[in-house]
Amino acid sequence: MIKTDYKCKHRRIALMAVIITAAFSISACNGKKDNSGSDTGNENVSDSSGVSGNASGGASSNGPEGKDDVEKSIRSMAAEYGVDMPEGIVSLADPNEIYESDNMIQMKNNDLFIAMKTASDWVDSEAGLSSGKKYISVPLELNDYGFGTTKKIPDASHFYIIEAKDGNGTTLNLGAQGLRPKTDIPVSEIKSDPEQYYTSERPYEAPNANVGMNLWLLYEVPAETKEITVACWINDEFSKPFDAAFRLKVKEKQVSQNFENQSREEILKAVQTDERPDLEDFAWYRHDFFDHLNMSGSRDPAYDGYEYEGGWKCWILCDRRPWKKGLEAHLCNLYVENLDPEDPSDFEKGYVDVRIDWYLGFDENGNVTDESGNPDTICKHEEFYFNRMENDDSSYPFTSFSFEYIQNRAVGWGRYVNEDKEEYKLAVVRPDGKDLWLMMGDPQSFTMLPGTEDIPLPKDLLPSSTSSGAMASSSGKDSRSAVASSDNSFGSSDKAGSSKKSDGNINKGSKSSGKATLNDFGWYFEDNFPIDGNVLTELQDLGGNWKGIINVVTPKEEGDQCRMLVGDVEVQYMGYKVTVLMTPRERYEFMVNNPEDMTTLETKQDIGAMVMEGDWNDEAGYIDAETEGGLGVVIYDFVEAGGVRYAMGKVFNSDNEIGEIAMFR
């Protein structure tokens, strides 16, 4: 029996080689495209050892048959011989080919197959990181599909980055021989998959032919790296040609935007809340919310009830206006308590109690009702099942919801059914939902009651911080309009930076020289931000020196007071950690209802820069930074028009929006 298996295995290997070679022949005859389907031609690419290769993508057809058709025909041929050819294998490794991520190709003169996946920032540790560098990890899948001839895999040093590019496609300097992987990081520094950290030659040990052997390589690369080409040589380093090469995008992620390597205890501690909600916590909850879920960039909830436990902020809404029964909504706190798993060692199934602590009620007429004195509603014995809460016993009231981690927040949705079997939509968030609507890449004004498109926010909304932070006519814009319409308006100045228009174009502003002054911001006071300009989405386009203004409004007994700080701004970054330095040059204050009475305040030139530290969100394209004292900015509009770069954003005091920031250069 053993001998028969041995013969069958080798016959299968021979057939596989013939079949895949046929696939290679068909692909070669038909030409090649990259994975996007666009023709790449024969762009010549040289690796660091002088090896020239064809910079095309995975082997496929640009003739009458596409890659999928070729692969389908080869898989059909393999099936006739009883060989179940894995998907994604398109040919033997072409020595002149650079493949896109996820293609599975066979090594030259070897039964070992390889695929490389999209690379990503590695956030486990900063140990040994050099200035101007960042770590990225590259996942590998190695498989011999049960052939049995692969006994070991090569030393990790055989996998080189031979080319790296920034977000603009500019080739970065990697030195004469490219980049070897990092193999000296202590395992104690690695929070995830230390066993799969690829550092040296090791035996080939795949759990089964369907899974293969999954490892990951670690590289130290220039901080601006956005795309890499990794080549591997199975036997000799830099043999000509290489055995395989892959072009990989680098996916950015950050500790502050990512729960991936944290335990559920650490996550619960980070998101837990019993703070009262306000409407701005649910500005994200609107009809197109699900269109934005693709930018979560965060950890999936575990399949257990543990991560549901504790306090949530909650929004409950029932709109019966189509049936002429009005609308009601509620802000409340929701607590998931008393987790009772079916199996004490397994939290995937079980039961919980849900307690609703009522706070504020709303109707379609803008009325706000204090419900904090109402008794808590208890929903007993709700079923927890893997990744959602359900109700299976028809008891009322009940709640049901599931959630995702989005931007370091737990964001959920579901339903609430009261004792009268009236059904409501339910949204939950923790620790807060503030600014999530800005981070979702669609910073539109928050003016309507969450979940509605036609009910304005109540003007007398309590607490006051919500109304001031949420009204569409923001404090910064009010003060901007007041300045622009006053006798001291900078729109009438002929000085550099005035808002005087010429030939229908806004003033460029960048011709002003020296230190920043208020006169540089005529474009800002006249609302002439170039909304049709070229949008800037890469951090490397934003670093360096700017002129900036912070314009905030705070309430006083006699009315709202505007304060403006003008200064020179420097945006620094390392990886995707950002520091915004603002050196004050001029300060002003006035009452919003009396902008003519503007006071120029003394500015000490030796006071130093105001330091705001934070992150760059690559998917949504914004800077989120704050001082140690809690004054922060979210800068989310960056455009270039007429050779000038502009930026706009919001200013926050802790969680309360208090004004705007504008910059140009």
XYZ file of C-alpha atoms in Angstrom:
665
model
C 0.000 0.000 0.000
C 2.835 2.365 0.846
C 4.508 1.666 -2.482
C 1.284 2.328 -4.371
C 0.876 5.691 -2.626
C 4.462 6.530 -3.436
C 3.967 5.823 -7.149
C 0.676 7.735 -7.246
C 2.279 10.716 -5.599
C 5.028 10.917 -8.194
C 2.612 10.353 -11.057
C 0.540 13.236 -9.652
C 3.656 15.412 -9.514
C 4.485 14.623 -13.121
C 0.954 15.369 -14.285
C 0.920 18.606 -12.318
C 4.163 19.706 -13.920
C 2.807 18.972 -17.411
C -0.441 20.785 -16.703
C 1.132 23.874 -15.187
C 3.733 23.997 -17.931
C 0.827 24.007 -20.380
C -0.628 26.923 -18.512
C 2.675 28.751 -18.804
C 2.804 28.073 -22.550
C -0.714 29.367 -23.123
C -0.050 32.471 -21.057
C 3.226 33.171 -22.805
C 1.629 32.898 -26.232
C -1.187 35.244 -25.346
C 0.885 37.928 -23.654
C 0.567 39.265 -20.120
C -1.305 41.799 -18.034
C -1.180 42.826 -14.428
C -3.964 41.833 -12.062
C -5.951 44.968 -12.783
C -6.271 43.898 -16.382
C -4.290 46.836 -17.782
C -1.563 46.183 -20.307
C 1.873 46.747 -18.860
C 3.990 46.277 -21.911
C 7.657 45.392 -21.408
C 8.838 48.049 -19.000
C 12.407 47.159 -18.097
C 13.104 46.866 -14.384
C 16.521 46.113 -12.922
C 16.956 44.634 -9.489
C 19.806 45.641 -7.244
C 22.127 43.018 -8.708
C 21.590 44.129 -12.263
C 19.055 41.448 -13.126
C 16.577 42.825 -15.642
C 12.986 41.725 -15.477
C 9.679 42.358 -17.140
C 7.634 44.542 -14.780
C 4.334 42.963 -15.663
C 1.843 41.478 -13.284
C 0.595 37.936 -12.895
C 0.707 35.847 -16.035
C -2.494 36.316 -17.969
C -3.816 36.950 -21.406
C -4.350 40.142 -23.360
C -5.543 38.158 -26.326
C -8.947 36.542 -26.819
C -8.519 34.558 -23.604
C -8.070 36.331 -20.260
C -6.203 34.974 -17.253
C -9.375 33.580 -15.734
C -10.185 31.751 -18.968
C -6.691 30.300 -19.199
C -6.738 29.156 -15.600
C -10.200 27.657 -16.013
C -9.111 25.616 -19.016
C -5.999 24.384 -17.204
C -8.009 23.449 -14.129
C -10.412 21.566 -16.364
C -7.517 19.701 -17.954
C -6.092 18.855 -14.523
C -9.464 17.523 -13.395
C -9.386 14.964 -16.227
C -6.314 13.462 -14.558
C -7.860 13.585 -11.103
C -5.737 16.560 -10.017
C -7.565 19.291 -8.087
C -5.403 22.236 -9.096
C -5.543 25.042 -6.484
C -6.993 28.347 -7.607
C -4.586 31.166 -8.288
C -1.805 29.105 -9.881
C -1.349 30.535 -13.350
C 2.026 29.232 -14.512
C 5.455 28.029 -13.579
C 7.464 30.921 -12.177
C 8.515 33.126 -15.075
C 12.077 34.330 -14.387
C 11.269 37.605 -16.155
C 8.038 38.190 -14.273
C 7.094 40.365 -11.323
C 3.762 39.162 -9.976
C 1.099 41.032 -8.087
C 0.170 40.017 -4.546
C -1.873 36.852 -3.991
C -0.755 35.042 -7.151
C 0.466 31.524 -6.348
C 3.400 30.477 -8.526
C 5.714 27.490 -8.646
C 9.414 27.849 -7.939
C 11.828 27.132 -10.734
C 13.027 23.500 -10.688
C 11.186 22.932 -7.439
C 7.873 21.555 -6.207
C 7.516 24.490 -3.813
C 4.846 27.102 -4.588
C 4.824 30.614 -3.163
C 2.437 33.537 -2.734
C 3.105 36.911 -1.110
C 0.323 39.001 0.355
C -0.167 42.735 0.779
C 2.459 44.158 3.126
C 1.515 46.300 6.122
C 2.972 48.517 8.811
C 4.222 46.408 11.691
C 3.108 47.988 14.957
C 4.209 45.447 17.572
C 7.410 47.222 18.552
C 9.719 50.118 17.793
C 12.823 48.247 18.945
C 15.823 49.125 16.838
C 13.915 51.405 14.433
C 16.204 53.941 12.768
C 15.306 57.574 12.191
C 13.213 58.066 9.074
C 12.341 54.377 8.883
C 9.370 52.162 9.607
C 8.835 48.426 9.844
C 6.610 46.540 7.444
C 5.663 42.872 7.465
C 5.197 40.679 4.389
C 3.030 37.538 4.727
C 4.125 34.463 2.795
C 2.315 31.271 1.900
C 4.562 28.326 0.989
C 3.018 25.086 -0.225
C 4.019 21.892 -2.000
C 0.410 20.632 -2.108
C 1.329 17.342 -0.525
C 3.983 16.349 -3.092
C 6.362 15.484 -0.270
C 9.578 16.475 -2.022
C 10.053 19.825 -0.248
C 12.082 19.137 2.883
C 13.138 22.637 3.908
C 12.643 26.266 2.999
C 15.548 28.650 2.395
C 17.110 31.106 4.786
C 15.048 34.290 5.139
C 17.960 36.325 3.766
C 17.075 34.972 0.313
C 14.020 37.260 0.246
C 15.155 40.755 -0.738
C 13.294 43.993 -1.344
C 14.799 44.988 -4.668
C 12.686 48.098 -5.217
C 10.625 50.495 -3.072
C 8.481 53.444 -4.153
C 6.694 56.236 -2.341
C 3.077 57.253 -2.878
C 3.979 59.258 -5.981
C 5.715 56.300 -7.622
C 9.208 57.715 -7.009
C 11.849 55.016 -6.557
C 13.539 55.196 -3.154
C 17.220 54.544 -2.522
C 17.733 51.096 -0.986
C 21.481 50.885 -1.426
C 23.520 48.699 -3.729
C 22.003 45.364 -2.793
C 18.439 46.115 -1.815
C 17.108 45.257 1.636
C 17.459 42.013 3.516
C 14.704 41.192 6.029
C 15.156 41.882 9.737
C 15.952 38.601 11.460
C 17.258 39.860 14.799
C 14.096 41.184 16.475
C 13.695 39.358 19.813
C 10.624 37.168 19.893
C 9.716 38.910 23.158
C 9.070 42.058 21.103
C 6.487 40.291 18.934
C 2.920 40.241 20.210
C 1.396 38.280 17.343
C 2.567 35.162 15.495
C 6.070 34.839 16.958
C 6.168 31.250 15.714
C 5.653 32.396 12.126
C 8.299 35.138 12.268
C 10.592 34.050 9.396
C 14.262 34.452 10.339
C 16.207 31.462 9.076
C 16.205 28.204 7.149
C 13.745 25.729 8.616
C 12.069 22.408 7.761
C 9.016 22.576 5.558
C 6.139 21.718 7.880
C 2.665 22.353 6.511
C -0.356 21.218 8.556
C -2.017 20.059 5.337
C -1.947 20.663 1.596
C -4.900 23.033 1.745
C -3.232 25.405 4.195
C 0.454 25.250 3.435
C 3.055 26.953 5.597
C 2.289 30.557 6.527
C 5.145 32.816 7.614
C 5.927 36.519 7.640
C 9.055 38.539 6.900
C 9.950 41.817 8.579
C 11.730 44.706 6.840
C 12.973 48.130 7.907
C 12.176 50.516 5.043
C 12.141 54.271 4.391
C 9.167 55.825 6.192
C 7.580 57.029 2.946
C 7.473 53.537 1.384
C 4.099 52.697 -0.171
C 5.000 49.937 -2.647
C 7.719 47.299 -2.672
C 9.020 44.576 -4.965
C 10.254 41.486 -3.139
C 12.350 38.884 -4.962
C 13.477 35.505 -3.677
C 16.296 33.168 -4.636
C 15.790 29.604 -3.440
C 19.372 28.463 -3.822
C 21.994 31.157 -4.453
C 21.537 34.785 -3.492
C 20.984 36.936 -6.569
C 21.129 34.046 -8.968
C 20.142 35.147 -12.436
C 17.231 35.305 -12.748
C 15.398 35.245 -9.406
C 13.039 32.374 -8.648
C 10.057 34.610 -7.938
C 9.257 38.291 -7.444
C 6.125 40.080 -6.246
C 4.980 43.683 -6.358
C 3.176 44.530 -3.105
C 1.255 47.526 -1.813
C 1.989 48.603 1.749
C -1.131 48.930 3.859
C -0.754 51.509 6.607
C -2.063 50.909 10.101
C -1.344 52.391 13.491
C -1.586 51.385 17.090
C -4.078 54.166 17.795
C -6.338 52.961 14.982
C -5.987 49.272 15.567
C -6.933 46.743 18.241
C -5.336 43.866 16.344
C -2.694 42.924 18.890
C -4.615 43.724 22.067
C -6.309 41.272 24.367
C -10.030 41.549 24.930
C -9.324 42.771 28.471
C -7.181 45.607 27.073
C -9.845 46.479 24.515
C -12.644 46.575 27.076
C -10.589 48.866 29.274
C -9.996 51.178 26.307
C -13.616 51.388 25.121
C -15.562 51.126 28.375
C -17.836 54.113 29.092
C -20.628 55.255 31.378
C -20.452 58.871 30.183
C -23.756 60.395 29.120
C -24.123 60.572 25.312
C -24.922 63.622 23.223
C -26.207 63.846 19.675
C -22.760 64.377 18.191
C -21.869 60.874 19.367
C -24.269 59.655 16.652
C -23.552 62.093 13.822
C -22.188 59.054 11.928
C -25.579 57.296 12.080
C -27.203 58.152 8.763
C -28.601 56.383 5.735
C -25.237 55.954 3.976
C -23.328 54.786 7.054
C -22.759 51.288 5.679
C -21.056 52.757 2.615
C -18.194 53.823 4.884
C -17.561 50.594 6.766
C -14.694 49.686 4.444
C -12.416 52.135 6.222
C -12.580 50.504 9.620
C -8.960 49.368 9.462
C -9.461 47.739 12.809
C -9.802 44.463 14.619
C -12.878 42.255 14.157
C -14.766 41.526 17.373
C -14.017 38.119 18.815
C -16.701 35.478 18.594
C -17.635 35.705 22.239
C -19.892 37.733 24.498
C -17.075 39.155 26.551
C -16.493 42.116 24.251
C -20.167 43.117 24.416
C -20.093 43.532 28.185
C -20.127 46.904 29.899
C -21.352 50.375 29.029
C -22.374 51.749 25.648
C -23.793 55.057 24.472
C -27.097 54.377 22.738
C -29.446 56.050 20.236
C -32.952 54.599 19.796
C -35.158 55.832 16.938
C -38.634 55.052 15.632
C -39.943 57.106 12.696
C -43.637 56.458 12.061
C -44.340 59.662 10.176
C -45.203 57.814 6.954
C -48.118 56.366 8.934
C -48.875 59.751 10.560
C -47.834 58.471 13.978
C -44.942 60.868 14.544
C -41.306 60.243 15.471
C -39.634 59.508 18.763
C -35.989 59.100 19.614
C -33.966 58.599 22.765
C -30.424 59.157 23.954
C -29.563 56.680 26.678
C -26.860 54.513 28.176
C -27.014 50.784 27.529
C -25.262 48.213 29.725
C -24.619 44.566 28.831
C -24.370 42.684 32.125
C -24.323 39.274 33.798
C -22.759 37.244 30.991
C -23.702 33.579 31.472
C -21.898 31.363 28.897
C -23.266 27.938 28.047
C -19.763 26.557 28.476
C -17.636 28.178 31.228
C -14.543 27.703 29.068
C -16.180 29.069 25.911
C -17.809 32.501 25.571
C -19.192 31.994 22.055
C -22.735 31.189 23.205
C -24.682 32.196 26.254
C -26.974 34.811 27.757
C -26.717 38.377 29.025
C -28.957 40.988 30.633
C -29.311 44.393 28.997
C -30.119 47.493 31.042
C -31.211 50.774 29.414
C -30.630 53.947 31.444
C -32.823 56.601 29.815
C -31.505 60.154 29.392
C -33.116 62.453 26.761
C -36.146 62.072 24.477
C -36.782 63.819 21.137
C -39.690 64.301 18.738
C -40.101 65.620 15.202
C -40.943 69.133 16.441
C -37.604 69.716 18.108
C -38.869 69.112 21.636
C -36.357 67.668 24.100
C -37.547 65.776 27.186
C -35.466 64.957 30.239
C -35.936 61.197 30.784
C -33.145 60.722 33.310
C -35.711 60.190 36.085
C -37.376 57.273 34.296
C -36.674 53.829 35.769
C -34.147 51.690 33.927
C -35.532 49.140 31.477
C -34.197 45.614 31.982
C -34.114 43.133 29.096
C -33.479 39.804 30.784
C -31.775 36.728 29.415
C -30.884 37.960 25.936
C -29.241 35.238 23.900
C -25.672 35.758 22.794
C -24.714 33.751 19.714
C -21.166 34.050 18.305
C -21.110 37.651 17.053
C -24.533 39.099 17.812
C -27.179 39.441 20.466
C -30.574 37.989 19.656
C -33.919 37.215 21.259
C -35.219 33.679 20.901
C -37.998 33.444 23.470
C -40.371 36.208 22.248
C -40.096 38.043 25.560
C -40.530 41.817 25.591
C -38.810 44.208 25.836
C -35.619 43.033 24.128
C -32.564 44.369 22.333
C -30.542 42.817 19.516
C -27.360 44.192 17.982
C -23.911 43.418 16.589
C -20.900 45.709 16.224
C -17.589 46.421 14.546
C -14.465 48.230 15.712
C -14.115 51.404 13.643
C -11.456 54.057 14.241
C -10.713 52.878 17.777
C -14.392 52.876 18.623
C -16.917 50.086 18.977
C -19.809 50.952 16.656
C -22.959 48.819 16.591
C -26.499 48.703 15.251
C -29.573 46.576 15.707
C -33.075 46.993 17.174
C -35.021 47.526 20.353
C -38.582 46.208 20.862
C -40.563 47.556 23.808
C -43.302 45.953 25.921
C -45.926 46.944 23.337
C -43.981 45.156 20.598
C -43.122 48.479 18.951
C -39.857 48.157 17.056
C -37.097 50.811 17.101
C -33.771 51.139 15.353
C -30.872 51.014 17.769
C -27.308 52.327 17.405
C -24.551 52.013 19.996
C -21.030 53.386 20.255
C -18.181 53.444 22.757
C -16.204 55.072 24.178
C -17.537 57.951 22.076
C -18.701 58.605 18.548
C -17.573 62.221 18.332
C -15.788 63.112 15.100
C -16.350 59.631 13.676
C -18.463 61.250 10.962
C -15.463 63.416 10.044
C -13.112 60.455 10.034
C -15.342 58.521 7.666
C -14.044 60.674 4.816
C -17.250 62.678 4.418
C -16.959 65.745 6.682
C -20.335 67.253 5.928
C -22.171 69.482 8.379
C -23.996 67.747 11.193
C -27.359 69.491 11.165
C -30.041 66.803 11.274
C -31.238 64.498 14.012
C -29.261 61.221 13.704
C -30.938 58.744 11.390
C -33.094 61.427 9.745
C -32.622 63.697 6.752
C -35.208 66.378 7.503
C -35.418 67.006 11.260
C -32.997 69.773 12.343
C -31.099 69.447 15.585
C -32.979 71.096 18.467
C -31.723 74.651 19.001
C -32.010 74.404 22.775
C -30.320 71.036 22.934
C -28.806 70.091 26.282
C -25.988 69.803 27.191
C -24.793 73.065 25.649
C -21.536 71.544 24.440
C -23.481 69.409 21.999
C -25.394 72.245 20.418
C -22.317 74.418 20.064
C -20.344 71.585 18.579
C -23.033 70.238 16.290
C -24.817 73.186 14.701
C -23.949 73.600 11.046
C -23.301 77.322 11.472
C -20.089 76.638 13.349
C -18.483 79.137 15.678
C -15.466 79.477 13.437
C -17.593 80.327 10.422
C -19.666 82.850 12.405
C -16.550 84.695 13.507
C -15.097 84.472 10.016
C -18.189 86.106 8.544
C -18.140 88.796 11.233
C -14.571 89.735 10.413
C -15.175 89.687 6.663
C -18.173 92.035 6.957
C -16.654 94.526 9.410
C -14.899 97.823 8.717
C -11.699 96.028 9.653
C -12.339 93.452 6.942
C -9.177 92.091 5.410
C -11.060 91.586 2.159
C -10.480 95.202 1.149
C -6.751 95.209 1.713
C -4.289 95.427 -1.160
C -1.578 93.840 0.946
C -0.185 90.451 0.126
C -2.678 87.797 1.038
C -5.785 89.943 0.498
C -8.967 88.377 -0.796
C -9.182 90.681 -3.815
C -10.121 88.584 -6.850
C -8.618 88.729 -10.293
C -9.908 87.068 -13.456
C -12.274 84.978 -11.396
C -9.503 83.290 -9.421
C -9.072 83.476 -5.682
C -6.035 85.199 -4.265
C -3.168 82.768 -4.011
C -2.062 84.015 -0.596
C 1.359 82.401 -0.902
C 3.040 85.531 -2.256
C 3.130 86.978 1.255
C 6.603 86.623 2.694
C 8.119 86.565 6.147
C 6.211 85.634 9.269
C 2.495 84.879 9.157
C 0.107 87.830 9.639
C -3.650 88.166 9.705
C -3.498 89.889 6.318
C -2.369 86.588 4.786
C -5.821 85.077 5.305
C -8.108 87.133 3.105
C -9.052 83.944 1.233
C -10.159 82.401 4.518
C -12.317 85.302 5.706
C -14.009 85.495 2.303
C -14.806 81.743 2.251
C -12.618 81.301 -0.816
C -11.205 77.901 0.005
C -10.645 76.262 -3.439
C -13.088 73.376 -3.113
C -12.453 72.412 -6.761
C -8.695 72.206 -6.303
C -6.575 69.095 -6.641
C -7.124 67.017 -3.497
C -3.957 66.003 -1.647
C -4.164 62.585 -0.022
C -0.538 61.658 0.730
C 1.180 62.705 3.944
C 4.490 63.282 2.182
C 2.797 66.137 0.282
C 1.834 67.876 3.526
C 4.989 67.950 5.644
C 6.981 71.131 6.080
C 6.174 74.791 6.690
C 2.772 76.498 6.460
C 1.129 79.706 7.598
C -1.843 79.039 9.816
C -4.717 80.572 11.733
C -6.729 79.099 14.602
C -10.127 80.771 14.975
C -12.225 79.770 17.991
C -15.340 81.038 19.751
C -16.056 80.627 23.444
C -19.165 81.747 25.367
C -18.945 84.716 27.759
C -21.606 86.288 29.969
C -22.007 89.151 27.495
C -22.071 86.877 24.427
C -19.742 84.801 22.224
C -16.116 85.896 22.066
C -13.861 85.161 19.090
C -10.157 84.586 19.599
C -7.715 84.194 16.731
C -4.131 82.976 16.762
C -1.974 83.506 13.666
C 1.340 81.728 13.405
C 3.926 79.811 11.456
C 3.115 76.093 11.318
C 5.404 73.154 10.718
C 4.028 69.674 10.033
C 6.495 66.937 10.961
C 5.971 63.221 10.587
C 7.750 59.926 11.092
C 5.894 57.048 9.585
C 2.309 58.053 10.237
C 2.929 59.726 13.569
C 2.431 63.481 13.108
C 3.549 66.530 15.086
C 2.019 69.946 14.318
C 4.109 72.867 15.658
C 2.514 76.337 15.661
C 4.708 79.312 16.580
C 2.437 82.270 17.549
C 2.972 85.545 15.670
C -0.254 87.517 16.261
C -3.263 87.216 18.586
C -6.635 88.935 18.415
C -9.959 88.851 20.230
C -13.372 90.490 19.774
C -17.031 89.891 20.522
C -18.731 88.179 17.587
C -21.565 90.731 17.637
C -19.075 93.635 17.585
C -16.128 92.732 15.313
C -15.141 96.392 14.873
C -13.934 96.432 18.470
C -11.025 94.070 17.881
C -8.199 93.945 20.411
C -4.650 93.072 19.427
C -3.078 91.019 22.201
C 0.586 90.895 23.083
C 2.413 87.928 21.611
C 5.635 86.927 23.320
C 8.044 85.865 20.624
C 10.086 83.687 22.967
C 7.137 81.599 24.098
C 8.019 78.758 21.728
C 5.768 76.615 19.572
C 2.463 75.049 20.554
C 2.951 71.309 20.113
C 0.140 69.033 18.894
C 0.930 65.342 18.444
C -1.173 62.652 16.838
C -1.701 60.528 13.743
C -2.293 60.651 10.029
C -5.219 58.505 8.858
C -4.197 57.259 5.447
C -7.555 55.874 4.311
C -9.615 58.992 5.074
C -6.771 61.497 4.603
C -6.744 63.634 7.746
C -4.445 64.751 10.571
C -5.712 64.206 14.117
C -3.454 65.830 16.743
C -3.752 67.486 20.137
C -1.770 69.193 22.874
C -1.214 67.669 26.287
C -3.882 70.058 27.568
C -6.557 68.625 25.272
C -6.659 71.320 22.556
C -6.790 69.412 19.295
C -7.223 69.724 15.546
C -8.694 67.468 12.887
C -7.419 68.760 9.523
C -9.215 66.935 6.743
C -9.294 69.197 3.641
C -5.994 69.493 1.744
C -6.048 70.853 -1.805
C -3.706 72.485 -4.302
C -4.863 75.254 -6.655
C -2.785 77.636 -8.738
C 0.457 76.401 -7.246
C -0.709 77.046 -3.675
C -1.607 74.405 -1.101
C -4.481 74.987 1.312
C -5.777 73.123 4.352
C -8.900 73.394 6.505
C -10.055 71.625 9.635
C -11.778 71.794 12.991
C -10.483 72.776 16.435
C -11.586 70.916 19.555
C -11.272 71.490 23.276
C -11.308 67.925 24.518
C -14.416 66.559 22.726
C -16.103 69.925 22.037
C -15.762 71.599 18.664
C -14.885 75.263 19.252
C -13.653 76.595 15.908
C -11.551 76.154 12.787
C -7.953 75.928 11.633
C -6.840 77.111 8.173
C -3.390 76.862 6.586
C -1.726 77.654 3.273
C 1.711 77.771 1.664
